[in-house]
PDB file of C-alpha atoms in Angstrom:
ATOM      1  CA  UNK A   1       9.291 -14.755  42.615  1.00 64.00           C
ATOM      2  CA  UNK A   2       8.163 -16.034  39.243  1.00 72.00           C
ATOM      3  CA  UNK A   3       4.489 -16.392  38.584  1.00 94.00           C
ATOM      4  CA  UNK A   4       1.328 -15.224  36.886  1.00 97.00           C
ATOM      5  CA  UNK A   5      -0.644 -12.192  37.969  1.00 97.00           C
ATOM      6  CA  UNK A   6      -4.207 -11.355  37.030  1.00 98.00           C
ATOM      7  CA  UNK A   7      -6.030  -8.121  37.653  1.00 96.00           C
ATOM      8  CA  UNK A   8      -8.416  -7.071  38.854  1.00 96.00           C
ATOM      9  CA  UNK A   9      -9.462  -9.781  41.316  1.00 96.00           C
ATOM     10  CA  UNK A  10     -13.099  -8.684  41.055  1.00 96.00           C
ATOM     11  CA  UNK A  11     -14.728  -6.877  38.126  1.00 95.00           C
ATOM     12  CA  UNK A  12     -18.249  -5.642  37.591  1.00 92.00           C
ATOM     13  CA  UNK A  13     -19.646  -4.991  34.138  1.00 89.00           C
ATOM     14  CA  UNK A  14     -22.741  -3.157  33.072  1.00 89.00           C
ATOM     15  CA  UNK A  15     -24.847  -4.291  30.140  1.00 84.00           C
ATOM     16  CA  UNK A  16     -23.326  -3.245  26.789  1.00 86.00           C
ATOM     17  CA  UNK A  17     -19.904  -2.549  28.252  1.00 91.00           C
ATOM     18  CA  UNK A  18     -16.567  -4.009  27.155  1.00 94.00           C
ATOM     19  CA  UNK A  19     -14.089  -4.901  29.887  1.00 95.00           C
ATOM     20  CA  UNK A  20     -10.469  -6.044  29.744  1.00 97.00           C
ATOM     21  CA  UNK A  21      -8.871  -8.581  32.074  1.00 97.00           C
ATOM     22  CA  UNK A  22      -5.128  -8.405  32.561  1.00 98.00           C
ATOM     23  CA  UNK A  23      -2.729 -11.367  32.636  1.00 98.00           C
ATOM     24  CA  UNK A  24       1.032 -11.009  33.085  1.00 98.00           C
ATOM     25  CA  UNK A  25       3.672 -13.715  33.561  1.00 97.00           C
ATOM     26  CA  UNK A  26       7.377 -13.524  34.384  1.00 96.00           C
ATOM     27  CA  UNK A  27       8.075 -17.232  33.876  1.00 94.00           C
ATOM     28  CA  UNK A  28       9.421 -16.678  30.351  1.00 93.00           C
ATOM     29  CA  UNK A  29       6.787 -19.077  29.028  1.00 94.00           C
ATOM     30  CA  UNK A  30       5.944 -19.123  25.351  1.00 93.00           C
ATOM     31  CA  UNK A  31       2.325 -20.285  25.565  1.00 94.00           C
ATOM     32  CA  UNK A  32      -0.529 -18.559  27.377  1.00 96.00           C
ATOM     33  CA  UNK A  33      -4.178 -19.499  27.800  1.00 97.00           C
ATOM     34  CA  UNK A  34      -7.509 -18.057  28.913  1.00 98.00           C
ATOM     35  CA  UNK A  35     -10.136 -20.265  30.531  1.00 98.00           C
ATOM     36  CA  UNK A  36     -13.610 -19.679  31.841  1.00 98.00           C
ATOM     37  CA  UNK A  37     -14.830 -21.604  34.916  1.00 97.00           C
ATOM     38  CA  UNK A  38     -18.526 -21.942  35.784  1.00 96.00           C
ATOM     39  CA  UNK A  39     -19.952 -23.858  38.775  1.00 90.00           C
ATOM     40  CA  UNK A  40     -20.285 -27.584  38.127  1.00 86.00           C
ATOM     41  CA  UNK A  41     -18.363 -27.462  34.844  1.00 89.00           C
ATOM     42  CA  UNK A  42     -14.821 -28.124  33.761  1.00 91.00           C
ATOM     43  CA  UNK A  43     -12.559 -25.315  32.619  1.00 96.00           C
ATOM     44  CA  UNK A  44     -13.406 -24.194  29.086  1.00 97.00           C
ATOM     45  CA  UNK A  45     -10.754 -22.786  26.766  1.00 97.00           C
ATOM     46  CA  UNK A  46     -11.463 -19.325  25.355  1.00 98.00           C
ATOM     47  CA  UNK A  47      -8.248 -18.420  23.511  1.00 98.00           C
ATOM     48  CA  UNK A  48      -4.636 -19.494  23.512  1.00 96.00           C
ATOM     49  CA  UNK A  49      -1.379 -18.161  22.156  1.00 96.00           C
ATOM     50  CA  UNK A  50       1.772 -20.158  21.511  1.00 92.00           C
ATOM     51  CA  UNK A  51       3.924 -17.268  20.364  1.00 93.00           C
ATOM     52  CA  UNK A  52       3.919 -13.470  20.305  1.00 95.00           C
ATOM     53  CA  UNK A  53       1.590 -11.909  17.710  1.00 96.00           C
ATOM     54  CA  UNK A  54      -0.280 -15.168  17.163  1.00 96.00           C
ATOM     55  CA  UNK A  55      -3.312 -16.670  18.893  1.00 97.00           C
ATOM     56  CA  UNK A  56      -6.032 -19.222  18.232  1.00 96.00           C
ATOM     57  CA  UNK A  57      -9.669 -19.574  19.224  1.00 97.00           C
ATOM     58  CA  UNK A  58     -10.592 -22.149  21.794  1.00 96.00           C
ATOM     59  CA  UNK A  59     -13.931 -23.844  22.320  1.00 94.00           C
ATOM     60  CA  UNK A  60     -15.885 -20.748  23.431  1.00 97.00           C
ATOM     61  CA  UNK A  61     -14.245 -17.727  21.751  1.00 97.00           C
ATOM     62  CA  UNK A  62     -17.458 -15.956  20.686  1.00 96.00           C
ATOM     63  CA  UNK A  63     -17.829 -12.599  22.446  1.00 96.00           C
ATOM     64  CA  UNK A  64     -14.174 -12.473  23.520  1.00 97.00           C
ATOM     65  CA  UNK A  65     -11.012 -11.025  21.993  1.00 98.00           C
ATOM     66  CA  UNK A  66      -7.302 -11.174  22.874  1.00 98.00           C
ATOM     67  CA  UNK A  67      -3.947  -9.738  21.872  1.00 98.00           C
ATOM     68  CA  UNK A  68      -0.371 -10.959  22.337  1.00 98.00           C
ATOM     69  CA  UNK A  69       1.937  -8.039  21.666  1.00 97.00           C
ATOM     70  CA  UNK A  70       4.464  -9.025  24.319  1.00 97.00           C
ATOM     71  CA  UNK A  71       5.608 -12.424  25.538  1.00 96.00           C
ATOM     72  CA  UNK A  72       4.719 -11.532  29.130  1.00 97.00           C
ATOM     73  CA  UNK A  73       1.190 -10.242  28.531  1.00 98.00           C
ATOM     74  CA  UNK A  74      -2.048 -11.782  27.240  1.00 98.00           C
ATOM     75  CA  UNK A  75      -5.051  -9.523  27.965  1.00 98.00           C
ATOM     76  CA  UNK A  76      -8.615 -10.732  27.437  1.00 98.00           C
ATOM     77  CA  UNK A  77     -11.443  -8.409  26.430  1.00 97.00           C
ATOM     78  CA  UNK A  78     -14.988  -9.459  27.210  1.00 96.00           C
ATOM     79  CA  UNK A  79     -17.167  -7.661  24.694  1.00 94.00           C
ATOM     80  CA  UNK A  80     -20.830  -6.732  24.849  1.00 89.00           C
ATOM     81  CA  UNK A  81     -21.456  -9.581  22.390  1.00 89.00           C
ATOM     82  CA  UNK A  82     -20.792 -12.095  25.189  1.00 90.00           C
ATOM     83  CA  UNK A  83     -24.310 -12.610  26.526  1.00 86.00           C
ATOM     84  CA  UNK A  84     -23.516 -14.466  29.720  1.00 91.00           C
ATOM     85  CA  UNK A  85     -20.101 -13.279  30.903  1.00 93.00           C
ATOM     86  CA  UNK A  86     -20.538 -13.792  34.643  1.00 95.00           C
ATOM     87  CA  UNK A  87     -17.864 -16.370  35.539  1.00 96.00           C
ATOM     88  CA  UNK A  88     -14.428 -16.940  37.038  1.00 97.00           C
ATOM     89  CA  UNK A  89     -11.686 -16.286  34.460  1.00 98.00           C
ATOM     90  CA  UNK A  90      -8.326 -18.014  34.688  1.00 98.00           C
ATOM     91  CA  UNK A  91      -5.119 -17.277  32.824  1.00 98.00           C
ATOM     92  CA  UNK A  92      -2.417 -19.927  32.466  1.00 97.00           C
ATOM     93  CA  UNK A  93       0.977 -20.338  30.862  1.00 96.00           C
ATOM     94  CA  UNK A  94       3.346 -23.139  29.961  1.00 93.00           C
ATOM     95  CA  UNK A  95       6.724 -23.635  28.383  1.00 89.00           C
ATOM     96  CA  UNK A  96       6.507 -25.180  24.951  1.00 78.00           C
ATOM     97  CA  UNK A  97       8.631 -28.215  24.163  1.00 74.00           C
ATOM     98  CA  UNK A  98       9.596 -29.674  20.800  1.00 64.00           C
ATOM     99  CA  UNK A  99       8.208 -32.953  22.087  1.00 65.00           C
ATOM    100  CA  UNK A 100       5.991 -33.617  25.035  1.00 69.00           C
ATOM    101  CA  UNK A 101       3.872 -31.197  27.008  1.00 79.00           C
ATOM    102  CA  UNK A 102       4.533 -29.372  30.266  1.00 85.00           C
ATOM    103  CA  UNK A 103       2.031 -28.566  32.985  1.00 92.00           C
ATOM    104  CA  UNK A 104       0.192 -25.256  32.872  1.00 94.00           C
ATOM    105  CA  UNK A 105       0.694 -22.721  35.657  1.00 95.00           C
ATOM    106  CA  UNK A 106      -2.344 -20.683  36.642  1.00 97.00           C
ATOM    107  CA  UNK A 107      -2.930 -17.173  37.873  1.00 98.00           C
ATOM    108  CA  UNK A 108      -5.216 -16.366  40.829  1.00 97.00           C
ATOM    109  CA  UNK A 109      -8.220 -15.592  38.615  1.00 97.00           C
ATOM    110  CA  UNK A 110     -10.620 -12.704  38.002  1.00 98.00           C
ATOM    111  CA  UNK A 111     -14.244 -12.961  39.007  1.00 97.00           C
ATOM    112  CA  UNK A 112     -16.444 -11.044  36.569  1.00 96.00           C
ATOM    113  CA  UNK A 113     -20.020 -10.172  37.463  1.00 94.00           C
ATOM    114  CA  UNK A 114     -22.573  -8.544  35.191  1.00 89.00           C
ATOM    115  CA  UNK A 115     -24.765  -6.017  36.958  1.00 85.00           C
TER     116      UNK A 115
ATOM    117  CA  UNK B   1     -16.208 -36.904  21.280  1.00 84.00           C
ATOM    118  CA  UNK B   2     -13.680 -36.582  24.102  1.00 87.00           C
ATOM    119  CA  UNK B   3     -15.260 -36.778  27.548  1.00 91.00           C
ATOM    120  CA  UNK B   4     -14.099 -36.670  31.152  1.00 96.00           C
ATOM    121  CA  UNK B   5     -16.191 -37.563  34.197  1.00 97.00           C
ATOM    122  CA  UNK B   6     -15.040 -37.114  37.764  1.00 98.00           C
ATOM    123  CA  UNK B   7     -16.729 -38.894  40.649  1.00 97.00           C
ATOM    124  CA  UNK B   8     -17.997 -38.371  43.187  1.00 97.00           C
ATOM    125  CA  UNK B   9     -18.954 -34.709  42.780  1.00 97.00           C
ATOM    126  CA  UNK B  10     -18.339 -34.198  46.496  1.00 98.00           C
ATOM    127  CA  UNK B  11     -16.776 -36.332  49.189  1.00 98.00           C
ATOM    128  CA  UNK B  12     -16.830 -35.751  52.926  1.00 98.00           C
ATOM    129  CA  UNK B  13     -14.322 -37.673  55.056  1.00 98.00           C
ATOM    130  CA  UNK B  14     -13.221 -37.657  58.636  1.00 98.00           C
ATOM    131  CA  UNK B  15      -9.614 -36.749  59.271  1.00 98.00           C
ATOM    132  CA  UNK B  16      -7.538 -39.893  58.783  1.00 97.00           C
ATOM    133  CA  UNK B  17     -10.168 -41.690  56.686  1.00 98.00           C
ATOM    134  CA  UNK B  18      -8.543 -42.782  53.414  1.00 98.00           C
ATOM    135  CA  UNK B  19     -10.412 -42.826  50.101  1.00 98.00           C
ATOM    136  CA  UNK B  20     -10.083 -42.431  46.325  1.00 98.00           C
ATOM    137  CA  UNK B  21     -11.300 -39.989  43.707  1.00 98.00           C
ATOM    138  CA  UNK B  22     -12.067 -41.207  40.195  1.00 98.00           C
ATOM    139  CA  UNK B  23     -11.460 -39.651  36.780  1.00 98.00           C
ATOM    140  CA  UNK B  24     -12.967 -41.627  33.874  1.00 98.00           C
ATOM    141  CA  UNK B  25     -12.124 -40.518  30.371  1.00 97.00           C
ATOM    142  CA  UNK B  26     -12.786 -41.188  26.716  1.00 95.00           C
ATOM    143  CA  UNK B  27     -10.036 -39.333  24.894  1.00 92.00           C
ATOM    144  CA  UNK B  28      -8.582 -40.094  21.508  1.00 87.00           C
ATOM    145  CA  UNK B  29      -4.825 -40.486  21.394  1.00 90.00           C
ATOM    146  CA  UNK B  30      -4.219 -39.799  25.087  1.00 92.00           C
ATOM    147  CA  UNK B  31      -0.837 -38.100  25.557  1.00 92.00           C
ATOM    148  CA  UNK B  32      -1.018 -37.772  29.319  1.00 94.00           C
ATOM    149  CA  UNK B  33      -3.246 -36.892  32.252  1.00 97.00           C
ATOM    150  CA  UNK B  34      -2.865 -34.016  34.709  1.00 97.00           C
ATOM    151  CA  UNK B  35      -4.153 -33.635  38.261  1.00 98.00           C
ATOM    152  CA  UNK B  36      -4.633 -30.231  39.889  1.00 98.00           C
ATOM    153  CA  UNK B  37      -5.814 -28.985  43.264  1.00 98.00           C
ATOM    154  CA  UNK B  38      -7.991 -25.846  43.455  1.00 98.00           C
ATOM    155  CA  UNK B  39      -8.790 -23.923  46.625  1.00 97.00           C
ATOM    156  CA  UNK B  40     -11.931 -21.738  46.692  1.00 95.00           C
ATOM    157  CA  UNK B  41     -11.512 -18.507  44.743  1.00 94.00           C
ATOM    158  CA  UNK B  42      -7.998 -19.392  43.552  1.00 96.00           C
ATOM    159  CA  UNK B  43      -6.330 -20.770  40.460  1.00 97.00           C
ATOM    160  CA  UNK B  44      -5.587 -24.501  40.117  1.00 97.00           C
ATOM    161  CA  UNK B  45      -2.271 -25.760  41.466  1.00 97.00           C
ATOM    162  CA  UNK B  46      -0.430 -28.529  39.615  1.00 97.00           C
ATOM    163  CA  UNK B  47      -0.061 -31.889  41.377  1.00 98.00           C
ATOM    164  CA  UNK B  48       0.869 -34.687  38.959  1.00 95.00           C
ATOM    165  CA  UNK B  49       1.329 -35.703  35.339  1.00 96.00           C
ATOM    166  CA  UNK B  50       0.851 -39.349  34.302  1.00 96.00           C
ATOM    167  CA  UNK B  51       1.858 -40.465  30.818  1.00 94.00           C
ATOM    168  CA  UNK B  52       1.128 -44.172  30.473  1.00 93.00           C
ATOM    169  CA  UNK B  53      -1.104 -46.889  31.892  1.00 94.00           C
ATOM    170  CA  UNK B  54       0.377 -48.411  35.011  1.00 96.00           C
ATOM    171  CA  UNK B  55       2.232 -45.266  36.011  1.00 96.00           C
ATOM    172  CA  UNK B  56       1.969 -44.049  39.623  1.00 97.00           C
ATOM    173  CA  UNK B  57       3.129 -40.849  41.301  1.00 97.00           C
ATOM    174  CA  UNK B  58       3.076 -39.829  44.947  1.00 97.00           C
ATOM    175  CA  UNK B  59       3.232 -36.570  46.854  1.00 95.00           C
ATOM    176  CA  UNK B  60       2.776 -36.547  50.616  1.00 96.00           C
ATOM    177  CA  UNK B  61      -0.650 -38.120  51.290  1.00 97.00           C
ATOM    178  CA  UNK B  62      -1.645 -38.247  47.608  1.00 98.00           C
ATOM    179  CA  UNK B  63      -0.998 -40.973  45.048  1.00 98.00           C
ATOM    180  CA  UNK B  64      -2.178 -40.825  41.442  1.00 98.00           C
ATOM    181  CA  UNK B  65      -2.562 -43.882  39.218  1.00 98.00           C
ATOM    182  CA  UNK B  66      -3.511 -44.326  35.563  1.00 97.00           C
ATOM    183  CA  UNK B  67      -5.193 -47.059  33.514  1.00 95.00           C
ATOM    184  CA  UNK B  68      -6.346 -46.983  29.903  1.00 92.00           C
ATOM    185  CA  UNK B  69      -9.781 -45.710  30.871  1.00 94.00           C
ATOM    186  CA  UNK B  70      -9.449 -43.935  34.212  1.00 97.00           C
ATOM    187  CA  UNK B  71      -7.214 -42.363  36.765  1.00 98.00           C
ATOM    188  CA  UNK B  72      -7.481 -42.481  40.532  1.00 98.00           C
ATOM    189  CA  UNK B  73      -6.287 -40.025  43.126  1.00 98.00           C
ATOM    190  CA  UNK B  74      -5.819 -41.913  46.378  1.00 98.00           C
ATOM    191  CA  UNK B  75      -5.635 -39.917  49.577  1.00 98.00           C
ATOM    192  CA  UNK B  76      -4.206 -41.624  52.640  1.00 98.00           C
ATOM    193  CA  UNK B  77      -4.935 -40.421  56.182  1.00 98.00           C
ATOM    194  CA  UNK B  78      -6.112 -36.991  54.983  1.00 98.00           C
ATOM    195  CA  UNK B  79      -5.885 -33.831  57.048  1.00 98.00           C
ATOM    196  CA  UNK B  80      -8.243 -30.815  57.004  1.00 98.00           C
ATOM    197  CA  UNK B  81      -5.739 -28.889  54.886  1.00 97.00           C
ATOM    198  CA  UNK B  82      -6.293 -31.420  52.088  1.00 98.00           C
ATOM    199  CA  UNK B  83      -9.802 -30.000  51.644  1.00 98.00           C
ATOM    200  CA  UNK B  84     -10.059 -28.590  48.119  1.00 98.00           C
ATOM    201  CA  UNK B  85     -11.500 -29.351  44.703  1.00 98.00           C
ATOM    202  CA  UNK B  86      -9.402 -31.815  42.729  1.00 98.00           C
ATOM    203  CA  UNK B  87      -9.419 -31.500  38.939  1.00 98.00           C
ATOM    204  CA  UNK B  88      -8.246 -33.991  36.350  1.00 98.00           C
ATOM    205  CA  UNK B  89      -7.431 -33.112  32.744  1.00 97.00           C
ATOM    206  CA  UNK B  90      -6.480 -35.653  30.075  1.00 96.00           C
ATOM    207  CA  UNK B  91      -4.366 -34.359  27.186  1.00 93.00           C
ATOM    208  CA  UNK B  92      -5.694 -35.395  23.768  1.00 91.00           C
ATOM    209  CA  UNK B  93      -3.889 -36.104  20.497  1.00 89.00           C
ATOM    210  CA  UNK B  94      -4.013 -32.377  19.566  1.00 86.00           C
ATOM    211  CA  UNK B  95      -2.318 -31.411  22.845  1.00 86.00           C
ATOM    212  CA  UNK B  96      -5.558 -29.938  24.184  1.00 89.00           C
ATOM    213  CA  UNK B  97      -6.515 -30.453  27.825  1.00 93.00           C
ATOM    214  CA  UNK B  98     -10.017 -31.820  28.444  1.00 95.00           C
ATOM    215  CA  UNK B  99     -11.036 -30.709  31.932  1.00 96.00           C
ATOM    216  CA  UNK B 100     -13.281 -32.599  34.328  1.00 96.00           C
ATOM    217  CA  UNK B 101     -15.733 -30.739  36.577  1.00 97.00           C
ATOM    218  CA  UNK B 102     -13.807 -31.733  39.684  1.00 97.00           C
ATOM    219  CA  UNK B 103     -14.403 -33.508  42.995  1.00 98.00           C
ATOM    220  CA  UNK B 104     -14.899 -31.305  46.048  1.00 98.00           C
ATOM    221  CA  UNK B 105     -13.149 -32.968  48.975  1.00 98.00           C
ATOM    222  CA  UNK B 106     -14.012 -31.946  52.541  1.00 98.00           C
ATOM    223  CA  UNK B 107     -11.980 -33.325  55.429  1.00 98.00           C
ATOM    224  CA  UNK B 108     -13.571 -32.846  58.840  1.00 97.00           C
ATOM    225  CA  UNK B 109     -11.355 -32.700  61.932  1.00 95.00           C
TER     226      UNK B 109
END
């Protein structure tokens, strides 16, 4: 079955530690996204990538980094510079069109907690 | 500045009691509006896309409508399995989604 996988489901980080969240898709989508979800707030865009080896900052990129070496994979690293990383992280993908915009498909999420 | 407000924040209904959820937006150059359903601890699941004022789409007990300033998600005769958080997201002129905080819907049997 086609879809998006995220791992791990739960992640615990100690102060000063970098952690990497995995996102893989087998939908053959060009574009991939990382969002952060906090209680009572809408999803906030961290980074997005529309093509391999290229990515752009979203609204809250500080303290995060990404790479897009393969079409299927878009890992997110939460660095020690991110002061409040406890949140639910969602990865999404969509197929780009020359005109119009398709819906985004989401993975199951990773819940990150700072100890 | 683009803004999206969903109301109410939470809505409790009895099974079979119909109601509507609201998504009010101020978005420059609206290119469309998306509705998603999110169950606790899971990723959002796509429901509908609306592209122009006056458009309506239906899926089972759900119907989404769009005007120039807001969108409604109408739920008819809901069942407990319709309990979830419903998210709306207008698409702005730069093809960026602007996400609302969601309405948590609880359907009691």
